[in-house]
Amino acid sequence: MDSINIIKGYNKVNHTHENQPPHKSSTTTTQKRISTAATVAAILFLTLFIGLMLAALIHESTTEPPESSPSLSSSSNSAESIKTVCGVTQYPDSCFTSISSLNNNNLSLISQKNPDPETIFKLSLRVTINELTNVSSLFKTLNERHSEAALRDCTSQFEDAVSRLNDSMSEMEVVGPGDKMLTERKVNDIQTWISAAITDQETCLDGLEEMGSTAVDEVKAMLKKSKEFLSNSLAIIAKIHMLLHKFDLTMH
């Protein structure tokens, strides 16, 4: 009996141990699950972090204005200034286009925070001088036998007109210590000289028409730009006080 009980007890003990789950395997599985969860959490956090960083960079690039170079800002100011000044002329489009087409060295004169109508007028005057000089040289290329004398007169008259405009430019450029670029006297003189240049151009056409020149239409086409530029310059200087006031400036 004792031997039978011992065997039964042995079997009972073994059965109990067999039914007990293995502690080591359960612990290992739990650790793996925790490790996997931690890894997934870390990946999600990293993904979220990267996403937030990218969103912040995109927001910054779209909301912050790009750094504009001084030349770009200056160019914008210059264009608005030219448009404002040219707005007082009879030919605002040709005024704006002709002045804007000047080289960068000339445009840099008005690339400033407070644009200057006096300087813009100088540019208009320079445009006019360049055009009249070009027209004067073109007269020498015309071959009109019956109006050679009239064409010579036109050449002389345009050279005289260019001289008057150069005098106007000199009045503004030759400024002594304490003097102003423009004064009342200078404004009156410049208006007189530009008006005389307009008269020279009209006299040229009148002479060709009186001579019955067949080149009249060709000359009129040649003078289209110079006529507009002279008109523009005269309008600007005639209204220089109003323009200066609009820019909160005075003659200087």
GROMACS .gro file of C-alpha atoms in nm:
model
  252
    1MET     CA    1   0.000   0.000   0.000
    2ASP     CA    2   0.275   0.239   0.094
    3SER     CA    3   0.448   0.175  -0.231
    4ILE     CA    4   0.125   0.232  -0.420
    5ASN     CA    5   0.062   0.562  -0.239
    6ILE     CA    6   0.412   0.679  -0.311
    7ILE     CA    7   0.361   0.610  -0.679
    8LYS     CA    8   0.028   0.791  -0.674
    9GLY     CA    9   0.184   1.081  -0.498
   10TYR     CA   10   0.465   1.092  -0.749
   11ASN     CA   11   0.219   1.092  -1.032
   12LYS     CA   12   0.020   1.367  -0.866
   13VAL     CA   13   0.323   1.581  -0.821
   14ASN     CA   14   0.435   1.530  -1.178
   15HIS     CA   15   0.086   1.606  -1.304
   16THR     CA   16   0.080   1.931  -1.113
   17HIS     CA   17   0.413   2.040  -1.258
   18GLU     CA   18   0.309   1.944  -1.609
   19ASN     CA   19  -0.006   2.159  -1.592
   20GLN     CA   20   0.178   2.464  -1.458
   21PRO     CA   21   0.261   2.707  -1.741
   22PRO     CA   22   0.630   2.769  -1.806
   23HIS     CA   23   0.715   3.101  -1.638
   24LYS     CA   24   1.017   3.168  -1.855
   25SER     CA   25   0.834   3.137  -2.187
   26SER     CA   26   0.549   3.363  -2.068
   27THR     CA   27   0.792   3.629  -1.950
   28THR     CA   28   0.980   3.622  -2.279
   29THR     CA   29   0.657   3.665  -2.479
   30THR     CA   30   0.550   3.956  -2.263
   31GLN     CA   31   0.886   4.123  -2.306
   32LYS     CA   32   0.868   4.080  -2.682
   33ARG     CA   33   0.522   4.234  -2.691
   34ILE     CA   34   0.639   4.529  -2.480
   35SER     CA   35   0.945   4.571  -2.702
   36THR     CA   36   0.732   4.561  -3.018
   37ALA     CA   37   0.487   4.811  -2.877
   38ALA     CA   38   0.772   5.042  -2.776
   39THR     CA   39   0.923   5.016  -3.124
   40VAL     CA   40   0.590   5.095  -3.291
   41ALA     CA   41   0.538   5.388  -3.054
   42ALA     CA   42   0.886   5.519  -3.128
   43ILE     CA   43   0.826   5.493  -3.502
   44LEU     CA   44   0.493   5.672  -3.472
   45PHE     CA   45   0.647   5.945  -3.259
   46LEU     CA   46   0.937   5.989  -3.502
   47THR     CA   47   0.695   6.002  -3.797
   48LEU     CA   48   0.480   6.257  -3.617
   49PHE     CA   49   0.786   6.465  -3.528
   50ILE     CA   50   0.914   6.464  -3.886
   51GLY     CA   51   0.567   6.554  -4.013
   52LEU     CA   52   0.542   6.848  -3.773
   53MET     CA   53   0.887   6.970  -3.876
   54LEU     CA   54   0.801   6.952  -4.246
   55ALA     CA   55   0.471   7.131  -4.184
   56ALA     CA   56   0.651   7.406  -3.995
   57LEU     CA   57   0.906   7.450  -4.276
   58ILE     CA   58   0.635   7.462  -4.543
   59HIS     CA   59   0.434   7.714  -4.340
   60GLU     CA   60   0.741   7.933  -4.293
   61SER     CA   61   0.830   7.924  -4.662
   62THR     CA   62   0.476   8.018  -4.767
   63THR     CA   63   0.399   8.281  -4.506
   64GLU     CA   64   0.728   8.466  -4.475
   65PRO     CA   65   0.796   8.704  -4.767
   66PRO     CA   66   1.112   8.625  -4.960
   67GLU     CA   67   1.400   8.857  -4.903
   68SER     CA   68   1.390   9.097  -5.194
   69SER     CA   69   1.709   9.243  -5.323
   70PRO     CA   70   1.752   9.619  -5.303
   71SER     CA   71   1.750   9.641  -5.681
   72LEU     CA   72   1.409   9.471  -5.704
   73SER     CA   73   1.254   9.699  -5.444
   74SER     CA   74   1.416  10.003  -5.603
   75SER     CA   75   1.293   9.903  -5.946
   76SER     CA   76   0.936   9.886  -5.818
   77ASN     CA   77   0.963  10.228  -5.655
   78SER     CA   78   1.109  10.376  -5.973
   79ALA     CA   79   0.831  10.240  -6.192
   80GLU     CA   80   0.561  10.385  -5.968
   81SER     CA   81   0.740  10.720  -5.959
   82ILE     CA   82   0.771  10.734  -6.338
   83LYS     CA   83   0.403  10.647  -6.381
   84THR     CA   84   0.301  10.922  -6.140
   85VAL     CA   85   0.511  11.186  -6.315
   86CYS     CA   86   0.412  11.071  -6.663
   87GLY     CA   87   0.049  11.091  -6.558
   88VAL     CA   88   0.055  11.469  -6.610
   89THR     CA   89   0.158  11.439  -6.976
   90GLN     CA   90  -0.048  11.414  -7.293
   91TYR     CA   91   0.132  11.091  -7.388
   92PRO     CA   92   0.176  10.899  -7.059
   93ASP     CA   93   0.245  10.565  -7.228
   94SER     CA   94   0.531  10.690  -7.443
   95CYS     CA   95   0.659  10.889  -7.146
   96PHE     CA   96   0.673  10.584  -6.919
   97THR     CA   97   0.809  10.349  -7.185
   98SER     CA   98   1.083  10.584  -7.305
   99ILE     CA   99   1.210  10.669  -6.957
  100SER     CA  100   1.193  10.306  -6.842
  101SER     CA  101   1.397  10.196  -7.143
  102LEU     CA  102   1.700  10.395  -7.033
  103ASN     CA  103   2.000  10.200  -6.912
  104ASN     CA  104   2.040  10.095  -6.550
  105ASN     CA  105   2.293  10.367  -6.477
  106ASN     CA  106   2.034  10.635  -6.547
  107LEU     CA  107   1.754  10.449  -6.369
  108SER     CA  108   1.971  10.416  -6.059
  109LEU     CA  109   1.932  10.791  -6.018
  110ILE     CA  110   1.571  10.741  -5.916
  111SER     CA  111   1.619  10.413  -5.728
  112GLN     CA  112   1.564  10.567  -5.389
  113LYS     CA  113   1.314  10.554  -5.106
  114ASN     CA  114   1.173  10.899  -5.183
  115PRO     CA  115   1.150  10.927  -5.566
  116ASP     CA  116   1.234  11.266  -5.710
  117PRO     CA  117   1.021  11.425  -5.987
  118GLU     CA  118   1.305  11.664  -6.070
  119THR     CA  119   1.534  11.373  -6.152
  120ILE     CA  120   1.261  11.198  -6.350
  121PHE     CA  121   1.223  11.518  -6.552
  122LYS     CA  122   1.595  11.507  -6.627
  123LEU     CA  123   1.551  11.156  -6.762
  124SER     CA  124   1.261  11.272  -6.979
  125LEU     CA  125   1.482  11.551  -7.108
  126ARG     CA  126   1.762  11.304  -7.181
  127VAL     CA  127   1.521  11.082  -7.376
  128THR     CA  128   1.412  11.384  -7.580
  129ILE     CA  129   1.769  11.494  -7.654
  130ASN     CA  130   1.860  11.143  -7.770
  131GLU     CA  131   1.560  11.127  -8.004
  132LEU     CA  132   1.615  11.472  -8.156
  133THR     CA  133   1.982  11.393  -8.211
  134ASN     CA  134   1.882  11.074  -8.391
  135VAL     CA  135   1.628  11.257  -8.609
  136SER     CA  136   1.883  11.526  -8.697
  137SER     CA  137   2.116  11.261  -8.836
  138LEU     CA  138   1.833  11.097  -9.031
  139PHE     CA  139   1.769  11.416  -9.228
  140LYS     CA  140   2.108  11.372  -9.389
  141THR     CA  141   2.002  11.034  -9.529
  142LEU     CA  142   1.692  11.169  -9.708
  143ASN     CA  143   1.734  11.213 -10.081
  144GLU     CA  144   1.477  11.468 -10.192
  145ARG     CA  145   1.611  11.669 -10.486
  146HIS     CA  146   1.334  11.932 -10.492
  147SER     CA  147   1.356  12.010 -10.121
  148GLU     CA  148   1.726  11.987 -10.042
  149ALA     CA  149   1.726  12.339  -9.901
  150ALA     CA  150   1.428  12.262  -9.674
  151LEU     CA  151   1.594  11.945  -9.552
  152ARG     CA  152   1.912  12.139  -9.474
  153ASP     CA  153   1.699  12.384  -9.281
  154CYS     CA  154   1.543  12.096  -9.089
  155THR     CA  155   1.886  11.964  -8.999
  156SER     CA  156   1.989  12.307  -8.875
  157GLN     CA  157   1.666  12.355  -8.682
  158PHE     CA  158   1.696  12.021  -8.506
  159GLU     CA  159   2.057  12.089  -8.416
  160ASP     CA  160   1.936  12.418  -8.268
  161ALA     CA  161   1.663  12.233  -8.076
  162VAL     CA  162   1.917  11.986  -7.935
  163SER     CA  163   2.134  12.278  -7.827
  164ARG     CA  164   1.842  12.435  -7.639
  165LEU     CA  165   1.765  12.109  -7.462
  166ASN     CA  166   2.130  12.064  -7.368
  167ASP     CA  167   2.117  12.413  -7.217
  168SER     CA  168   1.818  12.299  -7.014
  169MET     CA  169   2.007  11.995  -6.892
  170SER     CA  170   2.310  12.205  -6.800
  171GLU     CA  171   2.090  12.436  -6.594
  172MET     CA  172   1.997  12.141  -6.377
  173GLU     CA  173   2.335  11.969  -6.365
  174VAL     CA  174   2.561  12.266  -6.300
  175VAL     CA  175   2.470  12.340  -5.940
  176GLY     CA  176   2.703  12.535  -5.714
  177PRO     CA  177   2.731  12.503  -5.336
  178GLY     CA  178   2.402  12.601  -5.176
  179ASP     CA  179   2.225  12.620  -5.513
  180LYS     CA  180   1.919  12.418  -5.613
  181MET     CA  181   1.877  12.188  -5.909
  182LEU     CA  182   1.566  12.387  -5.999
  183THR     CA  183   1.463  12.740  -5.917
  184GLU     CA  184   1.181  12.957  -6.046
  185ARG     CA  185   1.418  13.118  -6.296
  186LYS     CA  186   1.547  12.783  -6.416
  187VAL     CA  187   1.195  12.646  -6.457
  188ASN     CA  188   1.095  12.946  -6.669
  189ASP     CA  189   1.411  12.923  -6.880
  190ILE     CA  190   1.367  12.550  -6.939
  191GLN     CA  191   1.004  12.594  -7.039
  192THR     CA  192   1.110  12.863  -7.288
  193TRP     CA  193   1.382  12.644  -7.438
  194ILE     CA  194   1.160  12.336  -7.475
  195SER     CA  195   0.887  12.550  -7.635
  196ALA     CA  196   1.148  12.686  -7.879
  197ALA     CA  197   1.252  12.330  -7.965
  198ILE     CA  198   0.889  12.245  -8.041
  199THR     CA  199   0.873  12.551  -8.266
  200ASP     CA  200   1.188  12.437  -8.448
  201GLN     CA  201   1.023  12.104  -8.524
  202GLU     CA  202   0.705  12.268  -8.651
  203THR     CA  203   0.906  12.510  -8.865
  204CYS     CA  204   1.085  12.216  -9.025
  205LEU     CA  205   0.756  12.058  -9.132
  206ASP     CA  206   0.614  12.390  -9.253
  207GLY     CA  207   0.919  12.445  -9.474
  208LEU     CA  208   0.890  12.101  -9.631
  209GLU     CA  209   0.519  12.148  -9.702
  210GLU     CA  210   0.579  12.491  -9.860
  211MET     CA  211   0.841  12.337 -10.087
  212GLY     CA  212   0.596  12.065 -10.190
  213SER     CA  213   0.838  11.799 -10.069
  214THR     CA  214   0.738  11.441 -10.126
  215ALA     CA  215   0.920  11.355  -9.804
  216VAL     CA  216   0.667  11.529  -9.579
  217ASP     CA  217   0.486  11.212  -9.474
  218GLU     CA  218   0.815  11.033  -9.414
  219VAL     CA  219   0.943  11.320  -9.202
  220LYS     CA  220   0.618  11.335  -9.003
  221ALA     CA  221   0.660  10.968  -8.921
  222MET     CA  222   1.021  11.034  -8.818
  223LEU     CA  223   0.912  11.314  -8.588
  224LYS     CA  224   0.633  11.126  -8.410
  225LYS     CA  225   0.845  11.024  -8.112
  226SER     CA  226   1.030  11.353  -8.082
  227LYS     CA  227   0.700  11.539  -8.090
  228GLU     CA  228   0.563  11.327  -7.805
  229PHE     CA  229   0.885  11.344  -7.601
  230LEU     CA  230   0.903  11.723  -7.631
  231SER     CA  231   0.540  11.749  -7.525
  232ASN     CA  232   0.605  11.517  -7.229
  233SER     CA  233   0.906  11.712  -7.107
  234LEU     CA  234   0.723  12.043  -7.137
  235ALA     CA  235   0.423  11.909  -6.943
  236ILE     CA  236   0.642  11.777  -6.661
  237ILE     CA  237   0.839  12.097  -6.612
  238ALA     CA  238   0.522  12.307  -6.639
  239LYS     CA  239   0.365  12.104  -6.357
  240ILE     CA  240   0.679  12.048  -6.151
  241HIS     CA  241   0.538  12.235  -5.850
  242MET     CA  242   0.231  12.016  -5.838
  243LEU     CA  243   0.441  11.701  -5.875
  244LEU     CA  244   0.680  11.801  -5.600
  245HIS     CA  245   0.385  11.871  -5.373
  246LYS     CA  246   0.241  11.528  -5.452
  247PHE     CA  247   0.569  11.371  -5.340
  248ASP     CA  248   0.590  11.597  -5.033
  249LEU     CA  249   0.902  11.759  -5.172
  250THR     CA  250   1.020  12.109  -5.256
  251MET     CA  251   1.268  12.238  -5.510
  252HIS     CA  252   1.615  12.136  -5.408
   0.00000   0.00000   0.00000
